[in-house]
Amino acid sequence: MTTYPMAEPDREIQERARRFVDDELIPHEVEAEMNRGRIEQQLRERHHRLAVELGLYAMNMPRELGGQGMTTFQQVLVSEQIGRVTNGLGWCVHTPPAWAPAVVTPEQLERWIVPTIRGEQHECYAITEPGAGSDVDAIQATARRDGDDYVLNGLKWHVTSYNSATYLFFQAKIEGGPNAGAHAMFFVDKDTPGVRLVREPAYSHTYPDSHAVVAFEDARVPASHLVGAEGDGLDFTYEWFRYERLMIAARCCGAAERLIEEATAFAKERVQFGEPIIAFQAIAHMLADSITELWAARLMTYELAKNIDRGVDIKIQHAQCSMAKLYASEMANRVADRAVQIFGGRGYMRENVAERFWREVRVDRIWEGTSEIQRSIVADQLAKRGARALAG
Ligand SMILES: Cc1cc2nc3c(=O)[nH]c(=O)nc-3n(C[C@H](O)[C@H](O)[C@H](O)COP(=O)(O)OP(=O)(O)OC[C@H]3O[C@@H](n4cnc5c(N)ncnc54)[C@H](O)[C@@H]3O)c2cc1C
């Protein structure tokens, strides 16, 4: 039960997601951790089916396309609950690219987006390269028009969920022609000749989804696979960044809540020197700081979601998504570190929730723009628009 005021339908969605996470997902965390992130296929199918039945799958997509059409605030409430579970088990609540319906062609909608909403297809994003991370504009991947086709070349890193995807969004720069050097994005089916898995490196977290290195070697796609127009590519990426930054903030709030609950319960029960360790000020203050910071991050995240639902200026949204992601991800990392400390040696065991979150929330300060990049975005908008516009 939270104290934040919300309408009954919102509260109902929050409770539905919470029960799903508590009853169906959390019980399988340790099994996943000990098994390279995997759980039994039957269980995975059950989680997918329940996510659909509970109305959580494709919550961000329009109802007329088969999605749930939730408000941004409702999506934040669900994502927060998803953040309470480790090992990527919450990824069964999939959010397809919400920016797509407005910009794709009817054929692209039918071929990729609607099947993704139904859970029959899965996308992944191939943007980052060995020489282009924070500086997305430095990508060297190319798309060359050749008759009715484009020929795609490039090497992409960290392509999340490549192992479960059926198609990729591939970002490149146009080679030759009037729009040479412009960004462009393409739908690329994974089985397109010339798309090659180079390797699937191991990462800190234990997730079933890989983060692959993928090579595009003269991969040929029809011109109808271009998303929008030549030159539009970066706009879609920025829209996706904004959405994901907000949802990362929400998931970090969920992670922090779980950590605080678990660490508080342990601190009340664990006795050393004849007293529960919560009686020691050093431990109590870590918990007090954690819950205080969680409240701040949560209020920020909720208000931002409501601002988006109210349709505030897109530049303000951009800055506030960065502020929320920056603050909530840094907060969750501090909370996870404290939780490990409170659990002592137990907190360093992989079967302990604090140890898993400690590794898992680390990436929230890196992906979808590092904390340093978020600060640059915020400072830039602050200089242009002033403090009242961003936080007034
Ligand atoms: C688990 C995981 C999953 C990912 N999934 C995907 C995916 O699905 N698709 C995809 O395309 N990408 C994905 N990424 C890539 C991710 O978006 C990048 O890692 C991230 O944007 C940072 O880029 P980089 O790793 O190249 O670091 P770099 O940009 O090389 O940064 C290195 C360091 O320099 C700092 N730095 C860089 N520029 C500045 C600056 N101007 N001012 C101050 N500091 C700066 C950074 O903050 C960082 O500390 C994923 C990454 C990870 C770790």
Short mmCIF file of C-alpha atoms and ligand atoms in Angstrom, two decimals:
data_model
loop_
_atom_site.label_atom_id
_atom_site.label_comp_id
_atom_site.label_asym_id
_atom_site.label_seq_id
_atom_site.Cartn_x
_atom_site.Cartn_y
_atom_site.Cartn_z
CA MET A 1 0.00 0.00 0.00
CA THR A 2 1.47 3.35 -1.01
CA THR A 3 0.37 6.74 0.31
CA TYR A 4 0.58 8.48 -3.06
CA PRO A 5 -2.91 9.59 -4.13
CA MET A 6 -4.14 7.88 -7.28
CA ALA A 7 -7.40 7.03 -8.98
CA GLU A 8 -8.91 3.62 -8.30
CA PRO A 9 -8.18 2.20 -11.80
CA ASP A 10 -4.51 3.19 -11.37
CA ARG A 11 -4.33 1.58 -7.94
CA GLU A 12 -5.94 -1.55 -9.35
CA ILE A 13 -3.32 -1.80 -12.13
CA GLN A 14 -0.54 -1.30 -9.59
CA GLU A 15 -1.91 -4.06 -7.35
CA ARG A 16 -2.44 -6.44 -10.28
CA ALA A 17 1.18 -6.00 -11.37
CA ARG A 18 2.43 -6.35 -7.81
CA ARG A 19 0.60 -9.61 -7.22
CA PHE A 20 1.94 -11.02 -10.49
CA VAL A 21 5.51 -10.12 -9.51
CA ASP A 22 5.16 -11.43 -5.95
CA ASP A 23 3.31 -14.66 -6.73
CA GLU A 24 4.69 -15.68 -10.11
CA LEU A 25 8.10 -14.10 -10.73
CA ILE A 26 10.02 -13.52 -7.49
CA PRO A 27 9.81 -17.22 -6.47
CA HIS A 28 11.97 -18.15 -9.51
CA GLU A 29 14.82 -15.64 -9.09
CA VAL A 30 17.35 -17.97 -7.49
CA GLU A 31 16.61 -20.75 -9.97
CA ALA A 32 17.29 -18.25 -12.79
CA GLU A 33 20.44 -16.92 -11.14
CA MET A 34 21.91 -20.40 -10.78
CA ASN A 35 20.98 -21.36 -14.34
CA ARG A 36 22.49 -18.57 -16.46
CA GLY A 37 19.25 -16.61 -16.22
CA ARG A 38 17.12 -19.42 -17.59
CA ILE A 39 14.00 -20.98 -16.15
CA GLU A 40 12.02 -23.93 -17.50
CA GLN A 41 10.42 -23.23 -20.88
CA GLN A 42 6.97 -24.18 -19.50
CA LEU A 43 7.35 -21.57 -16.79
CA ARG A 44 8.52 -18.95 -19.26
CA GLU A 45 5.42 -19.63 -21.39
CA ARG A 46 3.23 -19.39 -18.30
CA HIS A 47 4.71 -15.98 -17.42
CA HIS A 48 4.09 -14.74 -20.95
CA ARG A 49 0.53 -16.04 -20.94
CA LEU A 50 -0.21 -14.46 -17.56
CA ALA A 51 1.31 -11.12 -18.63
CA VAL A 52 -1.11 -11.15 -21.59
CA GLU A 53 -4.12 -12.33 -19.55
CA LEU A 54 -3.49 -9.74 -16.84
CA GLY A 55 -3.45 -6.96 -19.44
CA LEU A 56 0.18 -6.00 -18.80
CA TYR A 57 1.75 -7.06 -22.11
CA ALA A 58 2.22 -4.22 -24.65
CA MET A 59 0.79 -1.84 -22.07
CA ASN A 60 2.27 1.09 -23.99
CA MET A 61 0.66 0.31 -27.35
CA PRO A 62 -2.69 1.66 -28.63
CA ARG A 63 -5.79 -0.41 -27.94
CA GLU A 64 -6.85 -0.33 -31.59
CA LEU A 65 -3.66 -2.27 -32.41
CA GLY A 66 -4.19 -4.81 -29.64
CA GLY A 67 -2.17 -3.07 -26.92
CA GLN A 68 -3.37 -1.96 -23.49
CA GLY A 69 -3.36 1.79 -24.15
CA MET A 70 -2.28 2.62 -20.60
CA THR A 71 -1.51 6.18 -19.55
CA THR A 72 2.15 6.99 -18.95
CA PHE A 73 1.45 7.10 -15.21
CA GLN A 74 -0.09 3.62 -15.30
CA GLN A 75 2.93 2.32 -17.25
CA VAL A 76 5.21 3.75 -14.59
CA LEU A 77 3.21 1.96 -11.88
CA VAL A 78 3.62 -1.35 -13.72
CA SER A 79 7.31 -0.80 -14.51
CA GLU A 80 7.98 -0.03 -10.88
CA GLN A 81 6.59 -3.43 -9.90
CA ILE A 82 8.60 -5.10 -12.68
CA GLY A 83 11.69 -3.45 -11.18
CA ARG A 84 11.13 -5.40 -7.94
CA VAL A 85 12.20 -8.69 -9.51
CA THR A 86 15.75 -9.69 -10.50
CA ASN A 87 17.21 -11.70 -13.38
CA GLY A 88 15.13 -10.05 -16.10
CA LEU A 89 12.13 -12.22 -15.15
CA GLY A 90 9.97 -9.12 -15.46
CA TRP A 91 10.82 -8.76 -19.12
CA CYS A 92 7.84 -11.02 -19.86
CA VAL A 93 5.93 -7.72 -19.58
CA HIS A 94 7.18 -6.50 -22.93
CA THR A 95 6.83 -2.91 -24.19
CA PRO A 96 7.14 -2.74 -28.01
CA PRO A 97 8.34 0.50 -29.65
CA ALA A 98 5.56 2.98 -28.87
CA TRP A 99 6.97 5.53 -31.32
CA ALA A 100 6.46 3.18 -34.26
CA PRO A 101 2.71 3.26 -35.06
CA ALA A 102 2.83 7.00 -35.81
CA VAL A 103 5.67 6.75 -38.32
CA VAL A 104 5.67 3.31 -39.97
CA THR A 105 3.85 2.39 -43.19
CA PRO A 106 0.67 0.24 -43.08
CA GLU A 107 2.73 -2.68 -44.45
CA GLN A 108 5.39 -2.28 -41.75
CA LEU A 109 2.65 -2.06 -39.13
CA GLU A 110 1.12 -5.36 -40.27
CA ARG A 111 4.40 -7.16 -40.83
CA TRP A 112 6.32 -6.22 -37.66
CA ILE A 113 4.54 -3.98 -35.17
CA VAL A 114 1.15 -5.70 -34.78
CA PRO A 115 2.78 -9.17 -34.47
CA THR A 116 5.12 -7.67 -31.84
CA ILE A 117 2.11 -6.44 -29.87
CA ARG A 118 0.67 -9.97 -30.11
CA GLY A 119 3.96 -11.42 -28.84
CA GLU A 120 4.57 -13.33 -32.09
CA GLN A 121 7.59 -11.23 -33.12
CA HIS A 122 10.30 -9.59 -31.01
CA GLU A 123 12.46 -6.60 -31.83
CA CYS A 124 15.94 -5.55 -30.78
CA TYR A 125 17.92 -2.37 -31.31
CA ALA A 126 21.25 -2.23 -33.18
CA ILE A 127 22.54 1.31 -32.69
CA THR A 128 25.74 1.27 -30.58
CA GLU A 129 29.06 0.51 -32.31
CA PRO A 130 32.65 -0.06 -31.19
CA GLY A 131 33.42 3.62 -31.93
CA ALA A 132 30.01 5.13 -31.19
CA GLY A 133 28.37 4.83 -27.76
CA SER A 134 27.39 8.07 -26.05
CA ASP A 135 28.15 9.87 -29.29
CA VAL A 136 25.44 8.23 -31.40
CA ASP A 137 26.15 10.60 -34.27
CA ALA A 138 29.58 8.95 -34.69
CA ILE A 139 28.11 5.70 -36.05
CA GLN A 140 29.89 4.34 -39.10
CA ALA A 141 27.28 1.82 -40.23
CA THR A 142 26.13 2.58 -43.76
CA ALA A 143 23.04 2.15 -45.91
CA ARG A 144 23.61 2.43 -49.64
CA ARG A 145 20.66 2.64 -52.03
CA ASP A 146 20.97 0.08 -54.81
CA GLY A 147 17.96 -0.03 -57.14
CA ASP A 148 14.90 -1.02 -55.08
CA ASP A 149 17.05 -2.09 -52.14
CA TYR A 150 19.37 -0.75 -49.47
CA VAL A 151 22.64 -2.54 -48.78
CA LEU A 152 23.55 -2.40 -45.08
CA ASN A 153 27.00 -2.65 -43.53
CA GLY A 154 28.30 -2.14 -40.00
CA LEU A 155 29.23 -3.72 -36.68
CA LYS A 156 26.86 -3.32 -33.74
CA TRP A 157 27.55 -3.93 -30.04
CA HIS A 158 25.41 -4.68 -26.98
CA VAL A 159 22.36 -5.66 -29.07
CA THR A 160 20.01 -6.58 -26.23
CA SER A 161 17.68 -9.56 -26.68
CA TYR A 162 19.26 -10.52 -30.01
CA ASN A 163 18.86 -14.18 -29.00
CA SER A 164 15.08 -13.88 -28.66
CA ALA A 165 14.49 -11.28 -31.39
CA THR A 166 13.03 -12.00 -34.82
CA TYR A 167 13.98 -8.60 -36.28
CA LEU A 168 16.27 -5.64 -35.61
CA PHE A 169 16.03 -1.89 -35.82
CA PHE A 170 19.30 -1.07 -37.55
CA GLN A 171 20.61 2.49 -37.44
CA ALA A 172 23.00 3.67 -40.16
CA LYS A 173 24.12 6.69 -42.14
CA ILE A 174 23.11 7.02 -45.77
CA GLU A 175 26.01 6.45 -48.17
CA GLY A 176 25.89 8.47 -51.38
CA GLY A 177 22.90 10.25 -52.93
CA PRO A 178 21.33 13.58 -51.92
CA ASN A 179 21.02 12.60 -48.22
CA ALA A 180 24.56 11.27 -47.79
CA GLY A 181 25.54 11.25 -44.10
CA ALA A 182 21.93 11.45 -42.84
CA HIS A 183 20.78 8.97 -40.19
CA ALA A 184 18.30 6.31 -41.19
CA MET A 185 16.64 3.39 -39.44
CA PHE A 186 15.62 0.07 -41.00
CA PHE A 187 13.58 -2.99 -40.15
CA VAL A 188 15.89 -5.97 -40.71
CA ASP A 189 14.66 -9.54 -40.27
CA LYS A 190 17.18 -11.51 -38.26
CA ASP A 191 17.43 -14.22 -40.90
CA THR A 192 18.40 -11.72 -43.63
CA PRO A 193 21.52 -13.02 -45.44
CA GLY A 194 24.50 -10.90 -44.32
CA VAL A 195 23.31 -10.52 -40.71
CA ARG A 196 25.81 -12.47 -38.61
CA LEU A 197 26.09 -13.09 -34.89
CA VAL A 198 29.74 -12.41 -33.99
CA ARG A 199 29.58 -13.29 -30.30
CA GLU A 200 27.45 -13.12 -27.17
CA PRO A 201 29.72 -11.85 -24.36
CA ALA A 202 28.91 -12.43 -20.66
CA TYR A 203 27.75 -9.38 -18.66
CA SER A 204 27.52 -8.64 -14.92
CA HIS A 205 23.85 -9.55 -14.61
CA THR A 206 22.50 -13.05 -15.07
CA TYR A 207 19.76 -12.52 -17.65
CA PRO A 208 18.41 -14.93 -20.26
CA ASP A 209 18.63 -12.15 -22.86
CA SER A 210 21.98 -11.78 -24.60
CA HIS A 211 23.70 -8.52 -25.55
CA ALA A 212 25.19 -9.56 -28.84
CA VAL A 213 27.85 -8.25 -31.18
CA VAL A 214 26.24 -8.39 -34.62
CA ALA A 215 27.82 -7.80 -38.03
CA PHE A 216 25.92 -6.52 -41.08
CA GLU A 217 27.83 -7.55 -44.17
CA ASP A 218 26.17 -6.41 -47.40
CA ALA A 219 22.80 -7.25 -45.88
CA ARG A 220 20.23 -6.35 -48.54
CA VAL A 221 16.73 -5.15 -47.61
CA PRO A 222 13.96 -3.73 -49.83
CA ALA A 223 13.63 0.08 -49.68
CA SER A 224 10.22 -0.50 -48.03
CA HIS A 225 12.13 -1.49 -44.85
CA LEU A 226 13.24 2.11 -44.26
CA VAL A 227 11.48 3.62 -41.22
CA GLY A 228 10.13 7.08 -42.06
CA ALA A 229 12.42 8.97 -44.40
CA GLU A 230 16.18 9.20 -44.88
CA GLY A 231 17.31 11.63 -42.17
CA ASP A 232 14.63 10.65 -39.62
CA GLY A 233 16.64 7.89 -37.89
CA LEU A 234 17.86 9.83 -34.85
CA ASP A 235 14.42 11.23 -33.99
CA PHE A 236 13.05 7.72 -33.36
CA THR A 237 16.07 6.83 -31.26
CA TYR A 238 15.65 9.95 -29.10
CA GLU A 239 11.96 9.21 -28.60
CA TRP A 240 12.79 5.68 -27.51
CA PHE A 241 15.52 7.02 -25.17
CA ARG A 242 13.02 9.35 -23.49
CA TYR A 243 10.55 6.53 -22.91
CA GLU A 244 13.15 4.10 -21.66
CA ARG A 245 14.74 6.66 -19.34
CA LEU A 246 11.41 7.16 -17.59
CA MET A 247 10.82 3.41 -17.34
CA ILE A 248 14.35 2.86 -16.00
CA ALA A 249 13.60 5.44 -13.30
CA ALA A 250 10.42 3.52 -12.45
CA ARG A 251 12.19 0.16 -12.34
CA CYS A 252 14.92 1.61 -10.12
CA CYS A 253 12.25 2.78 -7.66
CA GLY A 254 10.85 -0.75 -7.60
CA ALA A 255 14.28 -2.26 -7.05
CA ALA A 256 15.01 0.16 -4.21
CA GLU A 257 11.68 -0.59 -2.53
CA ARG A 258 12.32 -4.33 -2.60
CA LEU A 259 15.87 -3.86 -1.28
CA ILE A 260 14.71 -1.59 1.54
CA GLU A 261 11.94 -4.00 2.54
CA GLU A 262 14.27 -7.01 2.54
CA ALA A 263 17.12 -5.21 4.31
CA THR A 264 14.79 -3.78 6.96
CA ALA A 265 13.28 -7.20 7.67
CA PHE A 266 16.76 -8.69 7.98
CA ALA A 267 18.01 -5.85 10.21
CA LYS A 268 15.07 -6.37 12.59
CA GLU A 269 15.67 -10.08 12.86
CA ARG A 270 19.49 -10.38 12.74
CA VAL A 271 20.97 -10.29 16.25
CA GLN A 272 24.59 -9.40 17.01
CA PHE A 273 26.01 -8.31 20.37
CA GLY A 274 22.65 -9.32 21.86
CA GLU A 275 20.63 -6.84 19.81
CA PRO A 276 18.89 -6.71 16.44
CA ILE A 277 21.29 -4.86 14.17
CA ILE A 278 18.63 -2.22 13.37
CA ALA A 279 19.27 -0.96 16.91
CA PHE A 280 22.75 0.13 15.77
CA GLN A 281 22.61 3.67 14.47
CA ALA A 282 25.01 2.88 11.61
CA ILE A 283 22.52 0.37 10.20
CA ALA A 284 19.38 2.39 10.99
CA HIS A 285 20.75 5.47 9.25
CA MET A 286 21.52 3.53 6.07
CA LEU A 287 17.89 2.45 5.98
CA ALA A 288 16.65 5.97 6.76
CA ASP A 289 18.72 7.48 3.96
CA SER A 290 17.52 4.79 1.57
CA ILE A 291 13.79 5.26 2.18
CA THR A 292 14.16 9.05 2.03
CA GLU A 293 15.93 8.91 -1.32
CA LEU A 294 13.42 6.39 -2.66
CA TRP A 295 10.54 8.71 -1.80
CA ALA A 296 12.21 11.60 -3.60
CA ALA A 297 12.92 9.48 -6.69
CA ARG A 298 9.38 8.09 -6.72
CA LEU A 299 7.70 11.48 -6.48
CA MET A 300 9.92 12.76 -9.27
CA THR A 301 9.10 9.76 -11.47
CA TYR A 302 5.35 9.94 -10.82
CA GLU A 303 5.18 13.69 -11.45
CA LEU A 304 7.15 13.32 -14.67
CA ALA A 305 4.75 10.62 -15.88
CA LYS A 306 1.82 12.89 -15.13
CA ASN A 307 3.53 15.77 -16.93
CA ILE A 308 3.88 13.56 -20.00
CA ASP A 309 0.20 12.59 -19.77
CA ARG A 310 -0.60 16.31 -19.53
CA GLY A 311 1.45 16.88 -22.68
CA VAL A 312 4.09 19.29 -21.36
CA ASP A 313 6.62 20.72 -23.81
CA ILE A 314 8.77 17.97 -25.36
CA LYS A 315 12.05 19.70 -24.43
CA ILE A 316 10.97 19.84 -20.79
CA GLN A 317 10.02 16.16 -21.00
CA HIS A 318 13.45 15.43 -22.43
CA ALA A 319 15.22 17.18 -19.55
CA GLN A 320 12.94 15.70 -16.89
CA CYS A 321 13.35 12.15 -18.25
CA SER A 322 17.10 12.65 -17.88
CA MET A 323 16.69 14.06 -14.36
CA ALA A 324 14.50 11.16 -13.27
CA LYS A 325 16.76 8.51 -14.81
CA LEU A 326 19.88 10.13 -13.36
CA TYR A 327 18.50 10.51 -9.85
CA ALA A 328 16.63 7.19 -9.61
CA SER A 329 19.46 5.07 -11.05
CA GLU A 330 22.10 6.67 -8.81
CA MET A 331 19.69 6.28 -5.85
CA ALA A 332 19.11 2.58 -6.58
CA ASN A 333 22.85 1.98 -6.76
CA ARG A 334 23.39 3.62 -3.38
CA VAL A 335 20.50 1.62 -1.89
CA ALA A 336 21.80 -1.67 -3.34
CA ASP A 337 25.27 -1.02 -1.97
CA ARG A 338 23.88 -0.28 1.49
CA ALA A 339 21.65 -3.37 1.35
CA VAL A 340 24.68 -5.59 0.63
CA GLN A 341 26.42 -4.00 3.63
CA ILE A 342 23.42 -4.57 5.91
CA PHE A 343 23.22 -8.24 4.93
CA GLY A 344 26.95 -8.60 5.67
CA GLY A 345 28.52 -11.78 4.25
CA ARG A 346 25.08 -13.02 3.20
CA GLY A 347 24.78 -9.93 1.00
CA TYR A 348 27.69 -11.17 -1.08
CA MET A 349 26.01 -14.49 -1.93
CA ARG A 350 24.37 -14.84 -5.31
CA GLU A 351 21.31 -16.39 -3.69
CA ASN A 352 20.75 -13.08 -1.87
CA VAL A 353 18.53 -10.47 -3.52
CA ALA A 354 20.86 -7.61 -2.53
CA GLU A 355 23.84 -9.18 -4.30
CA ARG A 356 21.84 -9.69 -7.48
CA PHE A 357 20.41 -6.17 -7.51
CA TRP A 358 23.84 -4.73 -6.68
CA ARG A 359 25.09 -6.13 -10.00
CA GLU A 360 21.87 -5.54 -11.92
CA VAL A 361 21.17 -1.89 -11.18
CA ARG A 362 24.72 -0.91 -12.11
CA VAL A 363 23.82 -0.85 -15.79
CA ASP A 364 21.02 1.63 -15.14
CA ARG A 365 23.74 4.28 -14.80
CA ILE A 366 25.08 3.30 -18.23
CA TRP A 367 22.45 2.20 -20.74
CA GLU A 368 20.05 4.55 -22.51
CA GLY A 369 22.63 7.26 -21.85
CA THR A 370 25.18 7.29 -19.03
CA SER A 371 24.75 9.45 -15.93
CA GLU A 372 27.32 11.83 -17.38
CA ILE A 373 25.28 12.23 -20.57
CA GLN A 374 22.06 12.77 -18.55
CA ARG A 375 23.82 15.56 -16.63
CA SER A 376 24.91 17.18 -19.90
CA ILE A 377 21.32 17.08 -21.23
CA VAL A 378 19.95 18.55 -18.00
CA ALA A 379 22.59 21.30 -17.82
CA ASP A 380 21.99 22.21 -21.45
CA GLN A 381 18.24 22.56 -20.89
CA LEU A 382 18.80 24.44 -17.62
CA ALA A 383 20.98 26.98 -19.42
CA LYS A 384 18.37 27.39 -22.18
CA ARG A 385 15.14 27.36 -20.17
CA GLY A 386 15.97 28.16 -16.56
CA ALA A 387 15.34 26.40 -13.25
CA ARG A 388 11.62 27.17 -13.02
CA ALA A 389 10.91 25.50 -16.35
CA LEU A 390 12.67 22.30 -15.32
CA ALA A 391 11.76 22.03 -11.65
CA GLY A 392 9.28 24.81 -10.91
C1 LIG B 1 23.80 -4.34 -20.85
C2 LIG B 1 23.78 -3.33 -21.95
C3 LIG B 1 22.76 -3.38 -22.89
C4 LIG B 1 22.74 -2.47 -23.95
N1 LIG B 1 21.77 -2.60 -24.92
C5 LIG B 1 21.88 -1.87 -26.06
C6 LIG B 1 20.99 -2.12 -27.16
O1 LIG B 1 20.09 -2.96 -27.09
N2 LIG B 1 21.19 -1.44 -28.31
C7 LIG B 1 22.17 -0.50 -28.43
O2 LIG B 1 22.30 0.08 -29.51
N3 LIG B 1 23.00 -0.21 -27.40
C8 LIG B 1 22.89 -0.89 -26.23
N4 LIG B 1 23.75 -0.64 -25.16
C9 LIG B 1 24.75 0.39 -25.30
C10 LIG B 1 24.62 1.57 -24.35
O3 LIG B 1 23.57 2.42 -24.76
C11 LIG B 1 25.98 2.26 -24.28
O4 LIG B 1 26.84 1.37 -23.57
C12 LIG B 1 25.93 3.59 -23.61
O5 LIG B 1 25.21 4.53 -24.36
C13 LIG B 1 27.36 4.16 -23.38
O6 LIG B 1 28.16 4.04 -24.52
P1 LIG B 1 29.59 3.33 -24.41
O7 LIG B 1 29.43 2.05 -23.67
O8 LIG B 1 30.19 3.25 -25.76
O9 LIG B 1 30.46 4.28 -23.50
P2 LIG B 1 31.25 5.61 -23.97
O10 LIG B 1 30.35 6.50 -24.72
O11 LIG B 1 32.54 5.19 -24.59
O12 LIG B 1 31.55 6.27 -22.57
C14 LIG B 1 32.64 5.87 -21.74
C15 LIG B 1 32.67 6.83 -20.55
O13 LIG B 1 32.90 8.17 -21.02
C16 LIG B 1 31.85 9.00 -20.56
N5 LIG B 1 31.56 10.03 -21.55
C17 LIG B 1 31.33 9.87 -22.89
N6 LIG B 1 31.04 11.03 -23.45
C18 LIG B 1 31.05 11.97 -22.46
C19 LIG B 1 30.81 13.36 -22.39
N7 LIG B 1 30.45 14.08 -23.48
N8 LIG B 1 30.91 13.99 -21.20
C20 LIG B 1 31.27 13.30 -20.09
N9 LIG B 1 31.49 11.97 -20.08
C21 LIG B 1 31.38 11.31 -21.25
C22 LIG B 1 30.66 8.07 -20.33
O14 LIG B 1 29.71 8.64 -19.45
C23 LIG B 1 31.35 6.86 -19.78
O15 LIG B 1 31.60 7.05 -18.41
C24 LIG B 1 23.75 -1.49 -24.06
C25 LIG B 1 24.75 -1.43 -23.07
C26 LIG B 1 24.77 -2.33 -22.04
C27 LIG B 1 25.87 -2.25 -21.02
#
